[in-house]
Coordinates of C-alpha atoms and ligand atoms in Angstrom, one line a residue:
M85 CA 128.1 98.5 117.6
K86 CA 124.5 97.7 118.6
S87 CA 121.8 98.1 115.9
R88 CA 120.0 100.8 117.8
E89 CA 123.2 102.7 118.0
I90 CA 123.7 102.5 114.3
E91 CA 120.2 103.8 113.8
K92 CA 120.9 106.6 116.3
K93 CA 124.1 107.6 114.5
F94 CA 122.4 107.7 111.1
I95 CA 119.5 109.8 112.3
Q96 CA 121.9 112.2 114.2
F97 CA 124.2 112.5 111.3
F98 CA 121.4 113.6 109.0
V99 CA 119.5 115.7 111.6
S100 CA 122.7 117.6 112.3
R101 CA 122.9 118.3 108.6
K102 CA 119.5 119.9 108.5
H103 CA 117.3 116.9 107.8
L104 CA 114.0 116.7 109.5
L105 CA 113.2 113.4 111.3
I106 CA 109.8 112.1 110.0
P107 CA 107.7 109.3 111.6
Q108 CA 107.3 105.8 110.2
I109 CA 104.2 104.7 108.4
S110 CA 102.4 101.3 108.7
L111 CA 103.6 98.2 106.7
V112 CA 100.3 98.5 104.8
P113 CA 100.4 101.8 102.9
E114 CA 97.2 103.7 103.0
N115 CA 95.4 104.3 99.7
D116 CA 98.2 103.2 97.4
P117 CA 96.7 100.4 95.3
T118 CA 100.0 100.0 93.4
L119 CA 101.6 98.4 96.5
L120 CA 100.6 95.7 98.9
F121 CA 103.3 96.7 101.4
T122 CA 105.5 99.6 102.4
S123 CA 108.7 98.4 100.6
A124 CA 110.9 101.4 101.2
G125 CA 110.9 104.7 103.2
M126 CA 110.1 106.6 100.0
V127 CA 106.7 105.1 99.7
A128 CA 105.2 107.8 101.9
L129 CA 107.0 110.5 100.0
K130 CA 106.0 109.9 96.4
S131 CA 103.8 112.9 96.1
Y132 CA 106.6 115.2 97.3
F133 CA 108.9 113.9 94.5
L134 CA 106.1 114.5 92.0
G135 CA 105.7 118.1 93.2
L136 CA 102.0 117.4 94.1
E137 CA 102.5 118.2 97.8
K138 CA 104.9 120.4 99.6
P139 CA 107.1 118.4 102.1
P140 CA 107.4 119.6 105.7
H141 CA 111.1 120.3 104.9
N142 CA 113.3 119.8 101.9
R143 CA 115.7 117.4 103.7
L144 CA 114.2 114.4 105.5
V145 CA 115.4 111.4 107.4
N146 CA 113.8 108.4 109.1
V147 CA 113.8 104.7 109.8
Q148 CA 111.0 102.7 108.2
R149 CA 109.8 99.2 108.7
C150 CA 109.5 97.5 105.3
L151 CA 108.4 94.3 103.8
R152 CA 109.4 92.8 100.5
T153 CA 108.5 89.3 99.4
T154 CA 109.9 89.0 95.9
D155 CA 112.8 86.9 97.2
I156 CA 110.9 85.0 99.8
N157 CA 112.3 81.6 98.6
K158 CA 115.8 82.8 99.2
V159 CA 115.2 83.8 102.9
G160 CA 117.4 81.7 105.1
Q161 CA 119.5 80.4 102.2
N162 CA 122.0 83.2 102.0
A163 CA 123.5 85.6 104.5
R164 CA 121.4 88.6 103.6
T165 CA 117.9 88.2 102.2
L166 CA 115.0 89.1 104.5
S167 CA 111.3 89.7 104.1
F168 CA 110.8 92.2 106.9
F169 CA 113.6 94.7 107.5
E170 CA 114.2 98.2 108.8
M171 CA 115.4 100.8 106.3
L172 CA 117.4 103.9 107.3
G173 CA 116.4 106.5 104.8
S174 CA 117.4 110.1 103.9
W175 CA 116.0 112.4 101.3
S176 CA 116.6 115.7 99.5
I177 CA 113.4 117.0 98.0
G178 CA 114.5 119.5 95.3
D179 CA 117.5 120.4 97.4
Y180 CA 121.0 118.8 97.0
F181 CA 121.5 116.3 94.2
K182 CA 124.2 113.8 93.2
E183 CA 127.3 115.5 94.6
G184 CA 125.6 116.3 97.9
A185 CA 124.2 112.8 98.4
I186 CA 127.4 111.0 97.5
K187 CA 129.5 113.2 99.8
L188 CA 127.1 112.7 102.7
A189 CA 127.2 108.9 102.2
W190 CA 131.0 108.8 102.0
Q191 CA 131.4 111.0 105.0
F192 CA 128.9 108.9 107.1
L193 CA 130.4 105.6 106.1
T194 CA 134.1 106.5 106.4
T195 CA 134.2 108.9 109.3
H196 CA 131.2 108.0 111.4
L197 CA 130.9 104.2 110.9
N198 CA 134.7 104.0 110.3
F199 CA 134.5 101.8 107.1
S200 CA 137.9 101.7 105.4
P201 CA 137.7 102.8 101.8
E202 CA 139.4 99.7 100.5
N203 CA 136.5 97.6 101.6
L204 CA 134.0 99.7 99.8
W205 CA 132.8 99.4 96.2
V206 CA 130.1 101.3 94.4
S207 CA 127.8 100.7 91.4
Y208 CA 126.3 103.3 89.1
F209 CA 123.9 103.3 86.2
A210 CA 125.9 102.7 83.1
G211 CA 123.0 102.9 80.7
D212 CA 121.0 100.0 79.2
S213 CA 120.3 99.2 75.6
D214 CA 116.9 97.9 76.6
Y215 CA 116.0 101.4 78.0
P216 CA 117.4 103.9 75.6
Q217 CA 115.1 106.6 77.0
V218 CA 117.2 106.9 80.2
P219 CA 120.9 108.0 79.7
A220 CA 123.8 106.6 81.7
D221 CA 124.7 108.4 84.9
K222 CA 128.4 109.2 84.3
E223 CA 128.3 112.0 86.7
S224 CA 128.0 109.8 89.8
A225 CA 130.9 107.7 88.7
K226 CA 133.0 110.9 88.4
I227 CA 132.0 112.2 91.8
W228 CA 132.9 108.9 93.5
Q229 CA 136.3 109.1 91.8
E230 CA 136.8 112.7 92.8
I231 CA 136.2 112.0 96.5
G232 CA 138.9 109.4 96.4
L233 CA 137.4 106.0 95.7
D234 CA 139.7 103.7 93.7
S235 CA 138.3 103.6 90.2
D236 CA 138.5 99.8 90.1
H237 CA 135.9 99.9 92.8
I238 CA 133.4 101.9 90.7
V239 CA 131.3 99.5 88.7
G240 CA 128.8 100.4 86.0
L241 CA 125.6 98.2 85.9
G242 CA 122.4 98.1 83.9
Y243 CA 118.8 99.0 84.5
Q244 CA 117.9 95.9 86.6
D245 CA 120.6 96.7 89.2
N246 CA 120.9 100.5 89.1
F247 CA 117.6 102.0 88.2
W248 CA 115.1 102.3 91.0
Q249 CA 111.4 102.7 91.1
S250 CA 108.6 101.5 93.3
G251 CA 105.7 100.1 91.3
E252 CA 105.2 100.3 87.5
I253 CA 104.6 104.0 87.5
G254 CA 105.8 107.0 89.6
P255 CA 109.0 108.8 90.4
C256 CA 112.2 107.0 89.6
G257 CA 115.8 107.4 88.5
P258 CA 119.3 106.0 88.3
S259 CA 120.8 104.9 91.6
T260 CA 124.3 104.5 93.0
E261 CA 124.8 101.7 95.6
V262 CA 127.5 101.0 98.1
Y263 CA 128.8 97.5 98.6
F264 CA 131.0 96.1 101.4
D265 CA 133.6 93.6 100.2
R266 CA 133.5 90.7 102.7
G267 CA 136.5 89.1 101.0
E268 CA 137.1 86.5 98.4
S269 CA 136.4 83.6 100.8
F270 CA 132.8 84.5 100.9
G271 CA 132.4 84.7 97.1
C272 CA 131.7 82.4 94.2
K273 CA 135.3 82.8 93.0
E274 CA 134.1 83.4 89.4
K275 CA 136.2 85.8 87.4
T276 CA 133.1 87.9 86.8
C277 CA 132.3 88.3 90.5
R278 CA 131.7 91.9 91.4
P279 CA 129.0 94.1 93.0
G280 CA 125.7 92.8 91.6
C281 CA 126.8 89.2 91.7
D282 CA 124.3 86.9 93.5
C283 CA 127.0 85.4 95.8
D284 CA 127.7 86.5 99.4
R285 CA 131.0 88.4 98.7
F286 CA 129.8 91.9 97.9
L287 CA 127.1 93.0 100.3
E288 CA 125.0 95.9 99.3
I289 CA 124.8 98.1 102.4
W290 CA 123.4 101.4 101.1
N291 CA 121.4 102.6 98.2
A292 CA 123.2 105.9 98.6
G293 CA 121.1 107.7 96.1
V294 CA 118.2 107.1 93.8
F295 CA 118.5 110.2 91.8
M296 CA 114.8 110.9 91.2
Q297 CA 114.7 112.7 87.9
Y298 CA 111.8 111.0 86.1
N299 CA 108.2 110.2 86.5
R300 CA 107.5 107.0 84.8
T301 CA 104.0 107.4 83.4
S302 CA 103.8 104.1 81.4
Q303 CA 106.0 101.2 80.4
D304 CA 108.3 103.3 78.2
Q305 CA 107.7 106.9 79.1
Y306 CA 109.9 108.7 81.4
Q307 CA 109.0 112.3 81.9
P308 CA 111.3 114.8 83.7
L309 CA 110.1 115.7 87.2
P310 CA 109.6 119.3 88.0
F311 CA 112.7 119.2 90.2
N312 CA 115.4 116.6 91.1
S313 CA 115.4 114.8 94.4
V314 CA 117.4 112.1 96.2
D315 CA 116.1 109.0 97.9
T316 CA 118.5 106.8 99.9
G317 CA 118.0 103.7 101.9
A318 CA 120.2 101.4 104.0
G319 CA 119.1 98.1 105.5
L320 CA 119.7 98.2 109.2
E321 CA 120.2 94.5 109.4
R322 CA 123.0 94.5 106.8
L323 CA 124.8 97.4 108.4
A324 CA 124.6 95.6 111.7
M325 CA 126.0 92.4 110.1
V326 CA 129.1 94.2 108.9
L327 CA 129.6 96.4 111.9
Q328 CA 129.1 93.5 114.4
K329 CA 131.4 91.4 112.3
K330 CA 128.9 88.6 111.8
N331 CA 128.5 86.1 109.0
S332 CA 124.9 86.7 108.3
V333 CA 122.1 89.1 109.3
F334 CA 120.6 86.3 111.4
E335 CA 123.7 86.5 113.7
T336 CA 123.1 90.2 114.6
D337 CA 121.6 91.5 117.8
L338 CA 118.3 92.0 115.8
F339 CA 117.9 88.2 115.5
I340 CA 120.1 86.4 118.1
P341 CA 117.5 86.2 120.9
L342 CA 115.0 84.8 118.4
T343 CA 117.3 82.3 116.7
N344 CA 118.6 81.1 120.1
Q345 CA 115.1 80.6 121.3
I346 CA 114.2 78.6 118.2
N347 CA 117.3 76.5 118.6
K348 CA 116.4 75.9 122.2
L349 CA 112.8 74.8 121.4
A350 CA 113.8 72.6 118.4
S351 CA 113.8 69.0 119.4
I352 CA 115.4 67.4 116.3
G353 CA 118.5 68.0 114.2
S354 CA 118.0 68.1 110.5
G355 CA 120.4 66.0 108.4
Q356 CA 123.2 68.4 108.3
E357 CA 123.7 71.3 110.7
A358 CA 123.7 73.9 107.8
D359 CA 120.2 72.8 106.8
K360 CA 119.0 73.2 110.3
Q361 CA 120.5 76.7 110.5
Q362 CA 118.7 77.6 107.3
L363 CA 115.4 76.4 108.6
I364 CA 116.0 78.3 111.9
N365 CA 116.8 81.5 109.9
R366 CA 113.7 81.1 107.8
I367 CA 111.5 80.7 110.8
A368 CA 113.1 83.7 112.5
D369 CA 112.5 85.9 109.5
H370 CA 109.0 84.8 108.9
I371 CA 107.9 85.0 112.5
R372 CA 109.4 88.5 113.0
A373 CA 107.7 89.6 109.8
S374 CA 104.4 88.1 110.9
V375 CA 104.6 89.8 114.3
F376 CA 105.0 93.2 112.6
L377 CA 102.3 92.5 110.0
I378 CA 99.7 91.4 112.6
A379 CA 100.6 94.4 114.8
D380 CA 99.8 96.6 111.7
G381 CA 96.4 95.1 111.4
V382 CA 96.9 92.3 108.8
V383 CA 95.2 89.0 109.5
P384 CA 95.8 85.7 107.6
S385 CA 93.4 85.3 104.6
N386 CA 93.4 84.2 101.0
Q387 CA 93.9 87.5 99.4
E388 CA 96.3 90.4 99.2
Q389 CA 98.2 91.3 102.4
G390 CA 96.4 88.5 104.3
Y391 CA 97.6 85.9 101.8
I392 CA 101.2 87.0 102.1
L393 CA 100.9 86.7 105.9
R394 CA 99.3 83.3 105.6
R395 CA 102.2 82.2 103.3
L396 CA 104.8 83.4 105.8
I397 CA 103.2 81.6 108.7
R398 CA 102.7 78.4 106.7
R399 CA 106.3 78.4 105.4
A400 CA 107.4 78.9 109.1
V401 CA 105.2 76.0 110.3
D402 CA 106.7 73.8 107.5
A403 CA 110.2 74.7 108.6
A404 CA 109.3 74.3 112.3
D405 CA 108.0 70.8 111.7
R406 CA 111.3 69.8 110.2
I407 CA 113.2 70.7 113.3
G408 CA 110.6 69.4 115.7
L409 CA 109.3 72.8 116.9
S410 CA 105.6 73.1 117.4
D411 CA 103.6 76.2 118.6
L412 CA 105.2 79.2 116.9
S413 CA 103.3 81.5 119.2
Q414 CA 105.9 80.8 121.8
L415 CA 108.3 82.9 119.8
V416 CA 106.2 86.1 119.8
S417 CA 107.4 87.4 123.2
V418 CA 111.1 87.2 122.2
V419 CA 110.4 89.5 119.2
V420 CA 108.3 91.9 121.3
V421 CA 111.0 92.2 124.0
N422 CA 113.8 92.6 121.5
Y423 CA 112.0 95.3 119.7
Q424 CA 110.2 97.1 122.5
S425 CA 112.7 100.0 122.7
A426 CA 112.1 101.0 119.1
Y427 CA 108.5 99.7 118.6
S428 CA 106.8 100.1 122.0
Y429 CA 103.3 99.5 120.4
L430 CA 104.1 95.8 120.0
A431 CA 103.8 95.0 123.7
G432 CA 100.1 95.9 123.8
Q433 CA 99.4 93.6 120.9
E434 CA 101.3 90.6 122.1
D435 CA 98.2 88.5 123.1
K436 CA 96.4 89.2 119.9
I437 CA 99.5 88.3 117.8
K438 CA 99.9 85.0 119.7
Q439 CA 96.2 84.2 119.3
I440 CA 96.3 84.8 115.5
L441 CA 99.4 82.7 115.1
L442 CA 98.0 79.9 117.2
T443 CA 94.8 79.8 115.2
E444 CA 96.5 79.9 111.8
E445 CA 99.0 77.2 112.8
G446 CA 96.2 75.0 114.2
G447 CA 94.2 75.4 111.0
F448 CA 97.2 74.6 108.8
R449 CA 98.1 71.5 110.8
K450 CA 94.5 70.3 110.5
A451 CA 94.8 70.8 106.7
I452 CA 98.1 68.8 106.8
R453 CA 96.4 65.9 108.5
R454 CA 93.6 65.9 106.0
G455 CA 96.0 66.1 103.1
K456 CA 98.1 63.3 104.5
K457 CA 95.1 61.0 104.7
K458 CA 94.3 61.8 101.1
I459 CA 97.9 61.1 100.1
I460 CA 97.6 57.6 101.6
L461 CA 94.4 56.9 99.7
M462 CA 95.8 58.2 96.5
S463 CA 99.0 56.2 96.9
E464 CA 97.0 53.0 97.0
E465 CA 95.5 53.9 93.7
K466 CA 98.8 54.8 92.2
K467 CA 100.4 51.6 93.3
T468 CA 97.8 49.6 91.5
Q469 CA 98.1 51.7 88.4
G470 CA 101.9 51.7 88.7
K471 CA 102.0 55.5 88.0
P472 CA 104.5 58.0 89.3
L473 CA 103.5 61.2 91.0
S474 CA 103.1 64.2 88.7
G475 CA 103.6 67.9 89.2
Q476 CA 100.0 68.5 88.5
E477 CA 99.1 66.2 91.4
V478 CA 101.5 68.0 93.7
F479 CA 99.8 71.3 92.7
Y480 CA 96.4 69.8 93.6
F481 CA 97.6 69.2 97.1
T482 CA 99.1 72.7 97.4
Q483 CA 95.8 74.2 96.3
T484 CA 93.3 72.0 98.0
F485 CA 95.1 71.5 101.4
G486 CA 97.6 74.3 101.4
L487 CA 100.4 71.9 101.7
P488 CA 104.0 72.9 100.7
P489 CA 105.2 71.0 97.6
E490 CA 108.2 69.5 99.4
L491 CA 105.9 68.0 102.0
V492 CA 103.6 66.5 99.4
K493 CA 106.6 64.9 97.6
K494 CA 108.0 63.6 100.9
E495 CA 104.7 62.0 102.0
F496 CA 104.2 60.3 98.6
S497 CA 107.8 59.0 98.8
K498 CA 107.1 57.6 102.2
Q499 CA 104.3 55.6 100.6
A500 CA 106.8 54.2 98.1
I501 CA 105.5 56.2 95.2
V502 CA 108.0 57.3 92.6
L503 CA 108.2 60.9 91.6
N504 CA 107.9 61.8 88.0
K505 CA 111.2 62.9 86.4
N506 CA 109.8 66.2 85.3
I507 CA 107.9 66.8 88.5
D508 CA 109.3 70.2 89.2
Q509 CA 108.8 71.6 85.7
E510 CA 105.2 70.2 85.7
L511 CA 104.6 71.8 89.1
L512 CA 105.9 75.2 87.8
Q513 CA 103.7 74.9 84.7
A514 CA 100.6 74.1 86.8
Q515 CA 101.4 77.1 89.0
K516 CA 101.8 79.4 86.0
E517 CA 98.5 78.2 84.4
H518 CA 96.7 78.8 87.6
Q519 CA 98.2 82.3 88.0
Q520 CA 97.1 83.2 84.6
K521 CA 93.6 81.9 85.2
S522 CA 93.2 83.7 88.5
R523 CA 94.5 86.9 87.0
S524 CA 91.8 86.8 84.4
D525 CA 89.2 85.9 87.1
Q526 CA 90.4 88.7 89.3
K527 CA 90.3 91.2 86.4
F528 CA 86.6 90.7 85.9
K529 CA 85.9 91.0 89.6
G530 CA 87.5 94.3 89.7
G531 CA 87.3 95.2 93.4
L532 CA 83.5 95.2 93.8
A533 CA 82.0 94.3 97.2
D534 CA 79.1 92.5 95.6
N535 CA 77.2 92.5 92.4
S536 CA 73.9 94.0 93.3
D537 CA 72.4 96.5 90.8
R538 CA 73.3 99.4 93.1
V539 CA 77.0 98.4 93.3
V540 CA 77.1 98.1 89.5
A541 CA 75.6 101.6 89.2
Y542 CA 78.1 103.0 91.7
H543 CA 80.9 101.4 89.7
T544 CA 79.8 103.2 86.5
A545 CA 79.4 106.4 88.5
T546 CA 83.0 106.0 89.6
H547 CA 84.2 106.1 86.0
L548 CA 82.1 109.3 85.4
L549 CA 83.6 110.8 88.6
H550 CA 87.2 110.0 87.6
Q551 CA 86.8 111.7 84.2
A552 CA 84.8 114.6 85.6
L553 CA 87.6 115.2 88.2
R554 CA 90.2 115.2 85.4
T555 CA 88.1 117.6 83.2
T556 CA 87.6 120.0 86.1
L557 CA 91.0 119.8 88.0
G558 CA 93.5 118.6 85.4
D559 CA 95.2 115.5 84.1
H560 CA 97.4 115.1 87.2
V561 CA 94.3 113.7 88.9
H562 CA 94.4 109.9 89.0
Q563 CA 92.8 107.2 91.0
T564 CA 94.7 105.8 93.9
G565 CA 91.9 103.7 95.4
S566 CA 88.2 103.0 95.2
N567 CA 85.7 101.3 97.4
I568 CA 82.1 100.7 96.6
T569 CA 79.1 99.5 98.6
S570 CA 75.5 99.4 97.6
H571 CA 75.0 102.8 99.5
R572 CA 77.9 104.9 98.3
L573 CA 81.1 105.1 96.4
R574 CA 84.5 106.2 97.9
F575 CA 87.2 107.4 95.5
D576 CA 90.8 108.4 96.4
F577 CA 92.9 110.4 94.0
I578 CA 96.0 112.6 93.7
H579 CA 95.3 116.3 94.0
P580 CA 97.3 118.7 96.1
K581 CA 94.6 120.8 97.7
A582 CA 91.0 120.8 98.9
L583 CA 88.3 121.2 96.3
T584 CA 86.4 124.4 96.3
K585 CA 82.6 124.6 96.5
E586 CA 82.6 125.7 92.8
E587 CA 84.7 122.8 91.8
I588 CA 82.5 120.3 93.6
S589 CA 79.3 121.8 91.9
K590 CA 81.0 121.7 88.5
I591 CA 82.0 118.0 89.0
E592 CA 78.5 117.1 90.0
K593 CA 77.0 119.0 87.1
I594 CA 79.3 117.3 84.6
I595 CA 78.4 113.9 85.9
N596 CA 74.7 114.6 86.0
E597 CA 74.8 115.8 82.4
Q598 CA 76.3 112.5 81.4
I599 CA 73.6 110.6 83.3
K600 CA 70.8 112.7 81.7
A601 CA 72.4 112.1 78.2
N602 CA 71.8 108.4 78.9
L603 CA 75.1 107.4 77.3
P604 CA 75.7 103.8 76.3
V605 CA 78.4 101.9 78.3
T606 CA 80.3 99.5 76.1
Y607 CA 83.5 97.6 76.3
R608 CA 86.1 96.0 74.0
E609 CA 88.8 93.5 74.9
K610 CA 92.3 94.8 74.0
T611 CA 95.9 94.3 75.0
I612 CA 97.3 96.9 77.4
E613 CA 99.3 98.5 74.6
E614 CA 96.2 98.9 72.4
A615 CA 94.3 100.4 75.3
K616 CA 97.1 102.9 76.0
K617 CA 97.1 103.9 72.3
D618 CA 93.4 104.7 72.6
G619 CA 94.2 106.9 75.6
A620 CA 92.4 104.7 78.1
L621 CA 92.9 105.6 81.8
A622 CA 94.8 102.6 83.3
F623 CA 96.3 103.3 86.6
F624 CA 96.4 99.7 87.8
E625 CA 98.6 98.4 85.0
D626 CA 100.4 95.6 86.7
R627 CA 97.2 94.0 87.9
Y628 CA 96.1 93.8 84.3
R629 CA 99.3 93.1 82.5
Q630 CA 98.7 89.6 81.4
G631 CA 96.6 88.8 78.3
K632 CA 93.6 90.9 77.2
I633 CA 91.9 93.5 79.2
R634 CA 88.6 95.2 79.0
V635 CA 88.4 98.9 78.0
Y636 CA 85.1 100.4 79.0
K637 CA 83.8 103.5 77.2
I638 CA 81.0 105.7 78.4
G639 CA 79.7 107.4 75.3
D640 CA 82.7 109.6 74.2
F641 CA 83.0 110.9 77.8
S642 CA 85.2 108.3 79.5
V643 CA 87.6 105.5 78.4
E644 CA 89.0 103.4 81.2
V645 CA 90.6 100.0 81.7
C646 CA 88.5 98.0 84.0
G647 CA 87.1 94.5 84.7
G648 CA 83.4 95.7 85.0
P649 CA 80.6 95.0 85.4
H650 CA 78.8 98.2 84.5
L651 CA 75.3 99.5 83.7
K652 CA 74.3 99.3 80.1
R653 CA 73.4 103.0 80.0
T654 CA 74.2 105.9 82.3
G655 CA 70.5 107.0 82.5
L656 CA 69.8 104.1 84.9
M657 CA 71.7 105.4 87.9
G658 CA 69.9 108.4 89.4
K659 CA 71.3 111.7 90.4
F660 CA 74.9 111.9 91.6
I661 CA 75.8 113.9 94.7
I662 CA 79.3 114.4 96.3
S663 CA 78.5 113.9 100.0
K664 CA 82.0 114.5 101.3
E665 CA 85.5 115.6 100.2
K666 CA 88.5 115.4 102.4
S667 CA 92.3 115.0 102.6
I668 CA 93.8 111.6 103.3
G669 CA 97.4 113.0 103.5
S670 CA 100.4 113.1 101.1
G671 CA 98.6 115.0 98.4
K672 CA 95.7 112.7 98.3
R673 CA 92.0 113.4 98.5
R674 CA 89.0 111.3 99.1
I675 CA 85.5 111.8 97.8
Y676 CA 82.3 110.0 99.0
G677 CA 79.5 110.1 96.5
I678 CA 75.9 108.9 96.5
L679 CA 73.2 108.2 93.9
E680 CA 69.7 109.5 94.5
E681 CA 67.4 106.9 92.9
D682 CA 64.3 109.0 92.6
Q683 CA 65.4 111.3 89.8
Ligands
LIG210 N1 114.1 103.5 97.6 C1 115.4 103.0 97.4 C2 115.6 101.5 97.8 O1 114.7 100.9 98.3 C3 116.3 103.8 98.3 O2 115.8 103.8 99.6 O3 116.6 101.0 97.5

């Protein structure tokens, strides 16, 4: 069955059961600072689950392009891990719950995709002693049994496997997942092998229901949602792999034209054929992801989404080098052609995508050449000193020249330099230290465009605005994004409806009162737990999770976790005016504010 046919069947199945087909969103979610990328179809629907916005219908369905990079190192190495993928999703927003969702999943899999029940296994949330706040979901296990699944095939797993949430805070709940048993020959053959095992035997094909029951408001607080919802998601590539009877997602019709082209252009084999196939698969995944990211407006850079794109391209170039393939931009057309029926917007962007890939690849190759020269020089020194290569030195080359560690090690070995025994542990340690340092640096930069006095004033005004909004509209208000220039502030937040004139005047009045009172702005360094105990607003928790954080207080008016910098006193900022207020979709509002200096 062709992939697009699977997609069509899924959509038709749910549409004919009263689900409304909703459009896809970009890979870069708008105004959601908790996420770099759209990692699931539910990302666009969070405010529906929270009851902050009314959905267009209480049953929804779509296909959503997604990107996840947590397992980027595994891509190519197993049959199933991808960075970019398409997710088939269906939702009940306060409509049917566990029984309805499980029955729909069973019906679709067994009667529409013709899976035979003996090949299907499911997992459910069996409770987890580390998370006593959330009880086991015994109900799901019972429902699966009632509809006829063999009880041996119903496996209880813990929080890591069967509790789903996107980001540190937000709607979440226990999940039940369907696995396809590919047979013992694909497995690790361990006695403990079952769904959830990392080997290739049990392939998760559908998260058939995240039962959205809670709003996670902090690390250990799960509050009940106003109503229960269901969020499901199935990877199109994995369904295609099973239904097309292939051994990996890379052998499906979603990849074959691309992997064939890579194979054709590759000029050298790589030691063993299996290695070569892994490299081809990695290139295919990373190039497909890059094409979609660039088409959604991401350009390679050293931060956030741009950094991930750069990493994908560089990893692809590295793999391409090893199989003698240069010029990755030659692969763009194959992706565009293969996806044009479903993503027609790609074609118009083909030239731009090729150009960006070409430039990035060229820049990287230049860096490699410079790095190699430096390696030769350093090798001479090392030979005279008789010292092996250390992990810290490898790290230096990854940072300064952007070289992949494997390449650095290989080049030094070519120069007859011995690698230190602990080189990999040392490298890991150096990476960890660097991450911690850059997190602390990042934390103090806090998202400001520049450090001029006006920007600092707007930053302090943002804290006043945040608190004034909560005082006026209620505690459900929280920041989802902020952008400051030296001329204005922009503030995005959760609130279900437009602000009235009266509310706007009240907010301005509250802020200007705080400015007139000339309140002192102070900060203390605390751990996130201490900050939370003090009731500080902290909606960007995971950015700040490591080490100490700053908690800024403005008089007794506002307490907020933030990197600063801020004014010393509020009286220094001038009069605050809300210049514009508008909706930015999904229960989110945006305010523009200015400071009049001549007060
Ligand atoms: N959001 C859930 C997941 O990604 C179901 O789609 O698995």
